[in-house]
């Protein structure tokens, strides 16, 4: 190993010493991925695959909307309801952006399509309105993998049944996207 000349804080006894050999696991000059070894590369690869799959799900939704010439906003959130992707097709009304995000967050939080809430209210279960964070409009669907919610998609901009059709097309494309 070649000395790099960096001073290392060993945190063992509060001592510092000059790097006697370039050990990426301990050297302050090493890039973070080098200090973590292969774990950093695996994390970046996982993140890239995840990002790619999110975009593929969004593209499936955009394809369904384009096929029907529907101007919509498409939001994808992770399992905690945090926005990871947002797309707005030209001529989509501005208000649809927040509605799409809320539909996705509702589906992620309650692990079910937002259509369930809309149908419950239509069936007379008005108590659903009191559920904090539940938007009772069709167009939000959870994204499931191996029986777990890994995120959700929300679509807004046209009739709620059409929003739901777009979201379903995206979720239905997931097995193809994952190669299953």
mmCIF file with all atom_site columns, C-alpha atoms in Angstrom:
data_model
loop_
_atom_site.group_PDB
_atom_site.id
_atom_site.type_symbol
_atom_site.label_atom_id
_atom_site.label_alt_id
_atom_site.label_comp_id
_atom_site.label_asym_id
_atom_site.label_entity_id
_atom_site.label_seq_id
_atom_site.pdbx_PDB_ins_code
_atom_site.Cartn_x
_atom_site.Cartn_y
_atom_site.Cartn_z
_atom_site.occupancy
_atom_site.B_iso_or_equiv
_atom_site.pdbx_formal_charge
_atom_site.auth_seq_id
_atom_site.auth_comp_id
_atom_site.auth_asym_id
_atom_site.auth_atom_id
_atom_site.pdbx_PDB_model_num
ATOM 1   C CA . UNK A 1 1   ? 0.000   0.000   0.000   1.00 0.00 ? 1   UNK A CA 1
ATOM 2   C CA . UNK A 1 2   ? 1.179   3.483   -0.846  1.00 0.00 ? 2   UNK A CA 1
ATOM 3   C CA . UNK A 1 3   ? 1.064   6.192   1.808   1.00 0.00 ? 3   UNK A CA 1
ATOM 4   C CA . UNK A 1 4   ? -1.308  8.966   0.829   1.00 0.00 ? 4   UNK A CA 1
ATOM 5   C CA . UNK A 1 5   ? -0.039  11.511  3.349   1.00 0.00 ? 5   UNK A CA 1
ATOM 6   C CA . UNK A 1 6   ? -3.472  12.126  4.863   1.00 0.00 ? 6   UNK A CA 1
ATOM 7   C CA . UNK A 1 7   ? -3.879  12.406  8.583   1.00 0.00 ? 7   UNK A CA 1
ATOM 8   C CA . UNK A 1 8   ? -6.374  9.918   9.917   1.00 0.00 ? 8   UNK A CA 1
ATOM 9   C CA . UNK A 1 9   ? -8.561  10.324  12.949  1.00 0.00 ? 9   UNK A CA 1
ATOM 10  C CA . UNK A 1 10  ? -8.758  6.799   14.250  1.00 0.00 ? 10  UNK A CA 1
ATOM 11  C CA . UNK A 1 11  ? -11.488 7.541   16.821  1.00 0.00 ? 11  UNK A CA 1
ATOM 12  C CA . UNK A 1 12  ? -10.085 4.642   18.810  1.00 0.00 ? 12  UNK A CA 1
ATOM 13  C CA . UNK A 1 13  ? -8.122  6.567   21.405  1.00 0.00 ? 13  UNK A CA 1
ATOM 14  C CA . UNK A 1 14  ? -8.635  10.015  19.934  1.00 0.00 ? 14  UNK A CA 1
ATOM 15  C CA . UNK A 1 15  ? -5.235  9.677   18.226  1.00 0.00 ? 15  UNK A CA 1
ATOM 16  C CA . UNK A 1 16  ? -4.282  10.902  14.808  1.00 0.00 ? 16  UNK A CA 1
ATOM 17  C CA . UNK A 1 17  ? -1.556  9.394   12.703  1.00 0.00 ? 17  UNK A CA 1
ATOM 18  C CA . UNK A 1 18  ? -0.337  9.783   9.172   1.00 0.00 ? 18  UNK A CA 1
ATOM 19  C CA . UNK A 1 19  ? -1.590  7.203   6.704   1.00 0.00 ? 19  UNK A CA 1
ATOM 20  C CA . UNK A 1 20  ? 1.183   4.622   6.446   1.00 0.00 ? 20  UNK A CA 1
ATOM 21  C CA . UNK A 1 21  ? -0.493  2.773   3.629   1.00 0.00 ? 21  UNK A CA 1
ATOM 22  C CA . UNK A 1 22  ? -3.451  3.510   1.435   1.00 0.00 ? 22  UNK A CA 1
ATOM 23  C CA . UNK A 1 23  ? -6.170  1.443   3.043   1.00 0.00 ? 23  UNK A CA 1
ATOM 24  C CA . UNK A 1 24  ? -9.443  2.547   1.399   1.00 0.00 ? 24  UNK A CA 1
ATOM 25  C CA . UNK A 1 25  ? -11.443 1.221   4.344   1.00 0.00 ? 25  UNK A CA 1
ATOM 26  C CA . UNK A 1 26  ? -9.760  3.708   6.716   1.00 0.00 ? 26  UNK A CA 1
ATOM 27  C CA . UNK A 1 27  ? -8.275  6.475   4.590   1.00 0.00 ? 27  UNK A CA 1
ATOM 28  C CA . UNK A 1 28  ? -9.959  9.872   4.734   1.00 0.00 ? 28  UNK A CA 1
ATOM 29  C CA . UNK A 1 29  ? -9.013  10.546  1.094   1.00 0.00 ? 29  UNK A CA 1
ATOM 30  C CA . UNK A 1 30  ? -10.844 7.468   -0.155  1.00 0.00 ? 30  UNK A CA 1
ATOM 31  C CA . UNK A 1 31  ? -14.161 8.026   -1.844  1.00 0.00 ? 31  UNK A CA 1
ATOM 32  C CA . UNK A 1 32  ? -17.168 7.022   0.284   1.00 0.00 ? 32  UNK A CA 1
ATOM 33  C CA . UNK A 1 33  ? -17.847 3.982   -1.929  1.00 0.00 ? 33  UNK A CA 1
ATOM 34  C CA . UNK A 1 34  ? -14.247 2.816   -1.453  1.00 0.00 ? 34  UNK A CA 1
ATOM 35  C CA . UNK A 1 35  ? -14.520 3.115   2.328   1.00 0.00 ? 35  UNK A CA 1
ATOM 36  C CA . UNK A 1 36  ? -17.690 1.012   2.294   1.00 0.00 ? 36  UNK A CA 1
ATOM 37  C CA . UNK A 1 37  ? -16.245 -1.501  -0.128  1.00 0.00 ? 37  UNK A CA 1
ATOM 38  C CA . UNK A 1 38  ? -18.705 -3.132  -2.505  1.00 0.00 ? 38  UNK A CA 1
ATOM 39  C CA . UNK A 1 39  ? -21.704 -2.040  -0.425  1.00 0.00 ? 39  UNK A CA 1
ATOM 40  C CA . UNK A 1 40  ? -21.610 1.464   -1.901  1.00 0.00 ? 40  UNK A CA 1
ATOM 41  C CA . UNK A 1 41  ? -21.515 0.136   -5.441  1.00 0.00 ? 41  UNK A CA 1
ATOM 42  C CA . UNK A 1 42  ? -24.387 -2.218  -4.670  1.00 0.00 ? 42  UNK A CA 1
ATOM 43  C CA . UNK A 1 43  ? -26.395 0.646   -3.155  1.00 0.00 ? 43  UNK A CA 1
ATOM 44  C CA . UNK A 1 44  ? -25.842 2.815   -6.232  1.00 0.00 ? 44  UNK A CA 1
ATOM 45  C CA . UNK A 1 45  ? -26.752 -0.077  -8.520  1.00 0.00 ? 45  UNK A CA 1
ATOM 46  C CA . UNK A 1 46  ? -29.913 -0.762  -6.486  1.00 0.00 ? 46  UNK A CA 1
ATOM 47  C CA . UNK A 1 47  ? -30.847 2.935   -6.548  1.00 0.00 ? 47  UNK A CA 1
ATOM 48  C CA . UNK A 1 48  ? -30.314 3.088   -10.312 1.00 0.00 ? 48  UNK A CA 1
ATOM 49  C CA . UNK A 1 49  ? -32.442 -0.029  -10.895 1.00 0.00 ? 49  UNK A CA 1
ATOM 50  C CA . UNK A 1 50  ? -35.149 1.379   -8.615  1.00 0.00 ? 50  UNK A CA 1
ATOM 51  C CA . UNK A 1 51  ? -35.097 4.740   -10.404 1.00 0.00 ? 51  UNK A CA 1
ATOM 52  C CA . UNK A 1 52  ? -35.288 2.977   -13.762 1.00 0.00 ? 52  UNK A CA 1
ATOM 53  C CA . UNK A 1 53  ? -38.296 0.929   -12.651 1.00 0.00 ? 53  UNK A CA 1
ATOM 54  C CA . UNK A 1 54  ? -40.070 4.029   -11.341 1.00 0.00 ? 54  UNK A CA 1
ATOM 55  C CA . UNK A 1 55  ? -39.600 5.693   -14.721 1.00 0.00 ? 55  UNK A CA 1
ATOM 56  C CA . UNK A 1 56  ? -40.835 2.544   -16.486 1.00 0.00 ? 56  UNK A CA 1
ATOM 57  C CA . UNK A 1 57  ? -44.014 2.546   -14.370 1.00 0.00 ? 57  UNK A CA 1
ATOM 58  C CA . UNK A 1 58  ? -44.492 6.250   -15.128 1.00 0.00 ? 58  UNK A CA 1
ATOM 59  C CA . UNK A 1 59  ? -43.925 5.613   -18.851 1.00 0.00 ? 59  UNK A CA 1
ATOM 60  C CA . UNK A 1 60  ? -46.615 2.915   -18.797 1.00 0.00 ? 60  UNK A CA 1
ATOM 61  C CA . UNK A 1 61  ? -49.042 5.436   -17.283 1.00 0.00 ? 61  UNK A CA 1
ATOM 62  C CA . UNK A 1 62  ? -48.012 8.102   -19.791 1.00 0.00 ? 62  UNK A CA 1
ATOM 63  C CA . UNK A 1 63  ? -48.513 5.638   -22.660 1.00 0.00 ? 63  UNK A CA 1
ATOM 64  C CA . UNK A 1 64  ? -52.064 4.874   -21.521 1.00 0.00 ? 64  UNK A CA 1
ATOM 65  C CA . UNK A 1 65  ? -52.836 8.580   -21.186 1.00 0.00 ? 65  UNK A CA 1
ATOM 66  C CA . UNK A 1 66  ? -51.329 9.370   -24.601 1.00 0.00 ? 66  UNK A CA 1
ATOM 67  C CA . UNK A 1 67  ? -53.232 6.513   -26.232 1.00 0.00 ? 67  UNK A CA 1
ATOM 68  C CA . UNK A 1 68  ? -56.472 8.165   -25.099 1.00 0.00 ? 68  UNK A CA 1
ATOM 69  C CA . UNK A 1 69  ? -55.244 11.752  -25.532 1.00 0.00 ? 69  UNK A CA 1
ATOM 70  C CA . UNK A 1 70  ? -55.837 12.493  -21.828 1.00 0.00 ? 70  UNK A CA 1
ATOM 71  C CA . UNK A 1 71  ? -53.927 15.382  -20.197 1.00 0.00 ? 71  UNK A CA 1
ATOM 72  C CA . UNK A 1 72  ? -53.005 14.190  -16.704 1.00 0.00 ? 72  UNK A CA 1
ATOM 73  C CA . UNK A 1 73  ? -50.542 14.575  -13.876 1.00 0.00 ? 73  UNK A CA 1
ATOM 74  C CA . UNK A 1 74  ? -48.856 11.368  -12.709 1.00 0.00 ? 74  UNK A CA 1
ATOM 75  C CA . UNK A 1 75  ? -47.294 11.077  -9.256  1.00 0.00 ? 75  UNK A CA 1
ATOM 76  C CA . UNK A 1 76  ? -45.358 8.139   -7.852  1.00 0.00 ? 76  UNK A CA 1
ATOM 77  C CA . UNK A 1 77  ? -44.521 7.928   -4.145  1.00 0.00 ? 77  UNK A CA 1
ATOM 78  C CA . UNK A 1 78  ? -42.476 5.459   -2.133  1.00 0.00 ? 78  UNK A CA 1
ATOM 79  C CA . UNK A 1 79  ? -44.008 3.243   0.562   1.00 0.00 ? 79  UNK A CA 1
ATOM 80  C CA . UNK A 1 80  ? -43.856 6.153   3.023   1.00 0.00 ? 80  UNK A CA 1
ATOM 81  C CA . UNK A 1 81  ? -45.742 8.510   0.726   1.00 0.00 ? 81  UNK A CA 1
ATOM 82  C CA . UNK A 1 82  ? -42.693 10.565  -0.292  1.00 0.00 ? 82  UNK A CA 1
ATOM 83  C CA . UNK A 1 83  ? -42.774 11.838  -3.854  1.00 0.00 ? 83  UNK A CA 1
ATOM 84  C CA . UNK A 1 84  ? -40.225 10.110  -6.106  1.00 0.00 ? 84  UNK A CA 1
ATOM 85  C CA . UNK A 1 85  ? -41.604 11.017  -9.557  1.00 0.00 ? 85  UNK A CA 1
ATOM 86  C CA . UNK A 1 86  ? -43.961 13.617  -10.947 1.00 0.00 ? 86  UNK A CA 1
ATOM 87  C CA . UNK A 1 87  ? -44.948 14.142  -14.569 1.00 0.00 ? 87  UNK A CA 1
ATOM 88  C CA . UNK A 1 88  ? -47.469 16.526  -16.092 1.00 0.00 ? 88  UNK A CA 1
ATOM 89  C CA . UNK A 1 89  ? -48.598 16.025  -19.648 1.00 0.00 ? 89  UNK A CA 1
ATOM 90  C CA . UNK A 1 90  ? -49.037 19.210  -21.686 1.00 0.00 ? 90  UNK A CA 1
ATOM 91  C CA . UNK A 1 91  ? -52.349 21.035  -21.170 1.00 0.00 ? 91  UNK A CA 1
ATOM 92  C CA . UNK A 1 92  ? -53.007 19.363  -17.809 1.00 0.00 ? 92  UNK A CA 1
ATOM 93  C CA . UNK A 1 93  ? -54.739 21.656  -15.364 1.00 0.00 ? 93  UNK A CA 1
ATOM 94  C CA . UNK A 1 94  ? -52.433 22.880  -12.607 1.00 0.00 ? 94  UNK A CA 1
ATOM 95  C CA . UNK A 1 95  ? -54.713 21.639  -9.805  1.00 0.00 ? 95  UNK A CA 1
ATOM 96  C CA . UNK A 1 96  ? -54.261 18.040  -10.939 1.00 0.00 ? 96  UNK A CA 1
ATOM 97  C CA . UNK A 1 97  ? -50.669 17.997  -9.708  1.00 0.00 ? 97  UNK A CA 1
ATOM 98  C CA . UNK A 1 98  ? -51.583 18.134  -6.014  1.00 0.00 ? 98  UNK A CA 1
ATOM 99  C CA . UNK A 1 99  ? -54.546 15.804  -6.511  1.00 0.00 ? 99  UNK A CA 1
ATOM 100 C CA . UNK A 1 100 ? -52.323 13.177  -8.182  1.00 0.00 ? 100 UNK A CA 1
ATOM 101 C CA . UNK A 1 101 ? -49.835 13.391  -5.308  1.00 0.00 ? 101 UNK A CA 1
ATOM 102 C CA . UNK A 1 102 ? -52.627 13.075  -2.725  1.00 0.00 ? 102 UNK A CA 1
ATOM 103 C CA . UNK A 1 103 ? -54.104 10.056  -4.521  1.00 0.00 ? 103 UNK A CA 1
ATOM 104 C CA . UNK A 1 104 ? -50.699 8.338   -4.520  1.00 0.00 ? 104 UNK A CA 1
ATOM 105 C CA . UNK A 1 105 ? -50.122 9.169   -0.841  1.00 0.00 ? 105 UNK A CA 1
ATOM 106 C CA . UNK A 1 106 ? -53.582 7.853   0.081   1.00 0.00 ? 106 UNK A CA 1
ATOM 107 C CA . UNK A 1 107 ? -52.907 4.558   -1.692  1.00 0.00 ? 107 UNK A CA 1
ATOM 108 C CA . UNK A 1 108 ? -49.511 4.181   -0.037  1.00 0.00 ? 108 UNK A CA 1
ATOM 109 C CA . UNK A 1 109 ? -50.815 5.040   3.436   1.00 0.00 ? 109 UNK A CA 1
ATOM 110 C CA . UNK A 1 110 ? -53.891 2.817   3.331   1.00 0.00 ? 110 UNK A CA 1
ATOM 111 C CA . UNK A 1 111 ? -52.435 0.106   1.059   1.00 0.00 ? 111 UNK A CA 1
ATOM 112 C CA . UNK A 1 112 ? -55.422 0.076   -1.268  1.00 0.00 ? 112 UNK A CA 1
ATOM 113 C CA . UNK A 1 113 ? -56.769 1.827   -4.349  1.00 0.00 ? 113 UNK A CA 1
ATOM 114 C CA . UNK A 1 114 ? -58.449 5.163   -3.721  1.00 0.00 ? 114 UNK A CA 1
ATOM 115 C CA . UNK A 1 115 ? -61.433 3.791   -5.614  1.00 0.00 ? 115 UNK A CA 1
ATOM 116 C CA . UNK A 1 116 ? -62.294 1.855   -2.419  1.00 0.00 ? 116 UNK A CA 1
ATOM 117 C CA . UNK A 1 117 ? -62.876 5.130   -0.578  1.00 0.00 ? 117 UNK A CA 1
ATOM 118 C CA . UNK A 1 118 ? -64.896 6.641   -3.424  1.00 0.00 ? 118 UNK A CA 1
ATOM 119 C CA . UNK A 1 119 ? -67.130 3.556   -3.567  1.00 0.00 ? 119 UNK A CA 1
ATOM 120 C CA . UNK A 1 120 ? -67.573 3.535   0.215   1.00 0.00 ? 120 UNK A CA 1
ATOM 121 C CA . UNK A 1 121 ? -68.811 7.115   0.188   1.00 0.00 ? 121 UNK A CA 1
ATOM 122 C CA . UNK A 1 122 ? -71.074 6.410   -2.809  1.00 0.00 ? 122 UNK A CA 1
ATOM 123 C CA . UNK A 1 123 ? -72.467 3.490   -0.791  1.00 0.00 ? 123 UNK A CA 1
ATOM 124 C CA . UNK A 1 124 ? -73.342 5.755   2.129   1.00 0.00 ? 124 UNK A CA 1
ATOM 125 C CA . UNK A 1 125 ? -70.245 5.332   4.349   1.00 0.00 ? 125 UNK A CA 1
ATOM 126 C CA . UNK A 1 126 ? -69.717 9.046   4.831   1.00 0.00 ? 126 UNK A CA 1
ATOM 127 C CA . UNK A 1 127 ? -67.487 8.391   7.857   1.00 0.00 ? 127 UNK A CA 1
ATOM 128 C CA . UNK A 1 128 ? -64.686 7.743   5.338   1.00 0.00 ? 128 UNK A CA 1
ATOM 129 C CA . UNK A 1 129 ? -64.481 11.517  4.897   1.00 0.00 ? 129 UNK A CA 1
ATOM 130 C CA . UNK A 1 130 ? -63.128 11.759  8.461   1.00 0.00 ? 130 UNK A CA 1
ATOM 131 C CA . UNK A 1 131 ? -60.060 9.605   7.677   1.00 0.00 ? 131 UNK A CA 1
ATOM 132 C CA . UNK A 1 132 ? -57.077 11.944  7.821   1.00 0.00 ? 132 UNK A CA 1
ATOM 133 C CA . UNK A 1 133 ? -55.102 11.792  4.590   1.00 0.00 ? 133 UNK A CA 1
ATOM 134 C CA . UNK A 1 134 ? -57.657 9.773   2.646   1.00 0.00 ? 134 UNK A CA 1
ATOM 135 C CA . UNK A 1 135 ? -58.644 11.274  -0.701  1.00 0.00 ? 135 UNK A CA 1
ATOM 136 C CA . UNK A 1 136 ? -61.795 9.472   -1.848  1.00 0.00 ? 136 UNK A CA 1
ATOM 137 C CA . UNK A 1 137 ? -61.312 9.834   -5.605  1.00 0.00 ? 137 UNK A CA 1
ATOM 138 C CA . UNK A 1 138 ? -60.429 7.009   -7.977  1.00 0.00 ? 138 UNK A CA 1
ATOM 139 C CA . UNK A 1 139 ? -57.006 7.266   -9.578  1.00 0.00 ? 139 UNK A CA 1
ATOM 140 C CA . UNK A 1 140 ? -54.608 6.121   -6.860  1.00 0.00 ? 140 UNK A CA 1
ATOM 141 C CA . UNK A 1 141 ? -53.229 2.571   -6.680  1.00 0.00 ? 141 UNK A CA 1
ATOM 142 C CA . UNK A 1 142 ? -50.615 0.908   -4.499  1.00 0.00 ? 142 UNK A CA 1
ATOM 143 C CA . UNK A 1 143 ? -47.614 -0.604  -6.261  1.00 0.00 ? 143 UNK A CA 1
ATOM 144 C CA . UNK A 1 144 ? -47.085 -4.103  -4.858  1.00 0.00 ? 144 UNK A CA 1
ATOM 145 C CA . UNK A 1 145 ? -44.065 -6.400  -5.096  1.00 0.00 ? 145 UNK A CA 1
ATOM 146 C CA . UNK A 1 146 ? -43.829 -9.784  -3.362  1.00 0.00 ? 146 UNK A CA 1
ATOM 147 C CA . UNK A 1 147 ? -47.003 -8.992  -1.421  1.00 0.00 ? 147 UNK A CA 1
ATOM 148 C CA . UNK A 1 148 ? -45.691 -5.698  -0.026  1.00 0.00 ? 148 UNK A CA 1
ATOM 149 C CA . UNK A 1 149 ? -46.507 -2.114  -0.867  1.00 0.00 ? 149 UNK A CA 1
ATOM 150 C CA . UNK A 1 150 ? -43.359 -0.597  -2.350  1.00 0.00 ? 150 UNK A CA 1
ATOM 151 C CA . UNK A 1 151 ? -44.994 2.644   -3.444  1.00 0.00 ? 151 UNK A CA 1
ATOM 152 C CA . UNK A 1 152 ? -48.089 4.017   -5.089  1.00 0.00 ? 152 UNK A CA 1
ATOM 153 C CA . UNK A 1 153 ? -49.180 5.898   -8.180  1.00 0.00 ? 153 UNK A CA 1
ATOM 154 C CA . UNK A 1 154 ? -51.704 8.698   -8.391  1.00 0.00 ? 154 UNK A CA 1
ATOM 155 C CA . UNK A 1 155 ? -53.222 10.110  -11.575 1.00 0.00 ? 155 UNK A CA 1
ATOM 156 C CA . UNK A 1 156 ? -55.423 13.178  -11.973 1.00 0.00 ? 156 UNK A CA 1
ATOM 157 C CA . UNK A 1 157 ? -56.665 15.319  -14.821 1.00 0.00 ? 157 UNK A CA 1
ATOM 158 C CA . UNK A 1 158 ? -59.626 13.569  -16.427 1.00 0.00 ? 158 UNK A CA 1
ATOM 159 C CA . UNK A 1 159 ? -62.679 11.739  -15.022 1.00 0.00 ? 159 UNK A CA 1
ATOM 160 C CA . UNK A 1 160 ? -61.780 9.684   -11.971 1.00 0.00 ? 160 UNK A CA 1
ATOM 161 C CA . UNK A 1 161 ? -62.617 6.434   -13.775 1.00 0.00 ? 161 UNK A CA 1
ATOM 162 C CA . UNK A 1 162 ? -60.169 7.424   -16.520 1.00 0.00 ? 162 UNK A CA 1
ATOM 163 C CA . UNK A 1 163 ? -57.557 8.392   -13.923 1.00 0.00 ? 163 UNK A CA 1
ATOM 164 C CA . UNK A 1 164 ? -58.055 4.917   -12.453 1.00 0.00 ? 164 UNK A CA 1
ATOM 165 C CA . UNK A 1 165 ? -57.648 3.296   -15.870 1.00 0.00 ? 165 UNK A CA 1
ATOM 166 C CA . UNK A 1 166 ? -54.282 5.017   -16.317 1.00 0.00 ? 166 UNK A CA 1
ATOM 167 C CA . UNK A 1 167 ? -53.074 4.050   -12.834 1.00 0.00 ? 167 UNK A CA 1
ATOM 168 C CA . UNK A 1 168 ? -54.172 0.441   -13.380 1.00 0.00 ? 168 UNK A CA 1
ATOM 169 C CA . UNK A 1 169 ? -52.321 0.274   -16.708 1.00 0.00 ? 169 UNK A CA 1
ATOM 170 C CA . UNK A 1 170 ? -49.143 1.387   -14.937 1.00 0.00 ? 170 UNK A CA 1
ATOM 171 C CA . UNK A 1 171 ? -49.512 -1.114  -12.085 1.00 0.00 ? 171 UNK A CA 1
ATOM 172 C CA . UNK A 1 172 ? -50.405 -3.898  -14.514 1.00 0.00 ? 172 UNK A CA 1
ATOM 173 C CA . UNK A 1 173 ? -47.144 -3.220  -16.378 1.00 0.00 ? 173 UNK A CA 1
ATOM 174 C CA . UNK A 1 174 ? -45.049 -3.927  -13.258 1.00 0.00 ? 174 UNK A CA 1
ATOM 175 C CA . UNK A 1 175 ? -44.560 -7.694  -13.858 1.00 0.00 ? 175 UNK A CA 1
ATOM 176 C CA . UNK A 1 176 ? -43.273 -6.925  -17.363 1.00 0.00 ? 176 UNK A CA 1
ATOM 177 C CA . UNK A 1 177 ? -41.017 -4.204  -15.960 1.00 0.00 ? 177 UNK A CA 1
ATOM 178 C CA . UNK A 1 178 ? -39.632 -6.567  -13.320 1.00 0.00 ? 178 UNK A CA 1
ATOM 179 C CA . UNK A 1 179 ? -39.194 -9.312  -15.906 1.00 0.00 ? 179 UNK A CA 1
ATOM 180 C CA . UNK A 1 180 ? -41.709 -11.691 -14.365 1.00 0.00 ? 180 UNK A CA 1
#
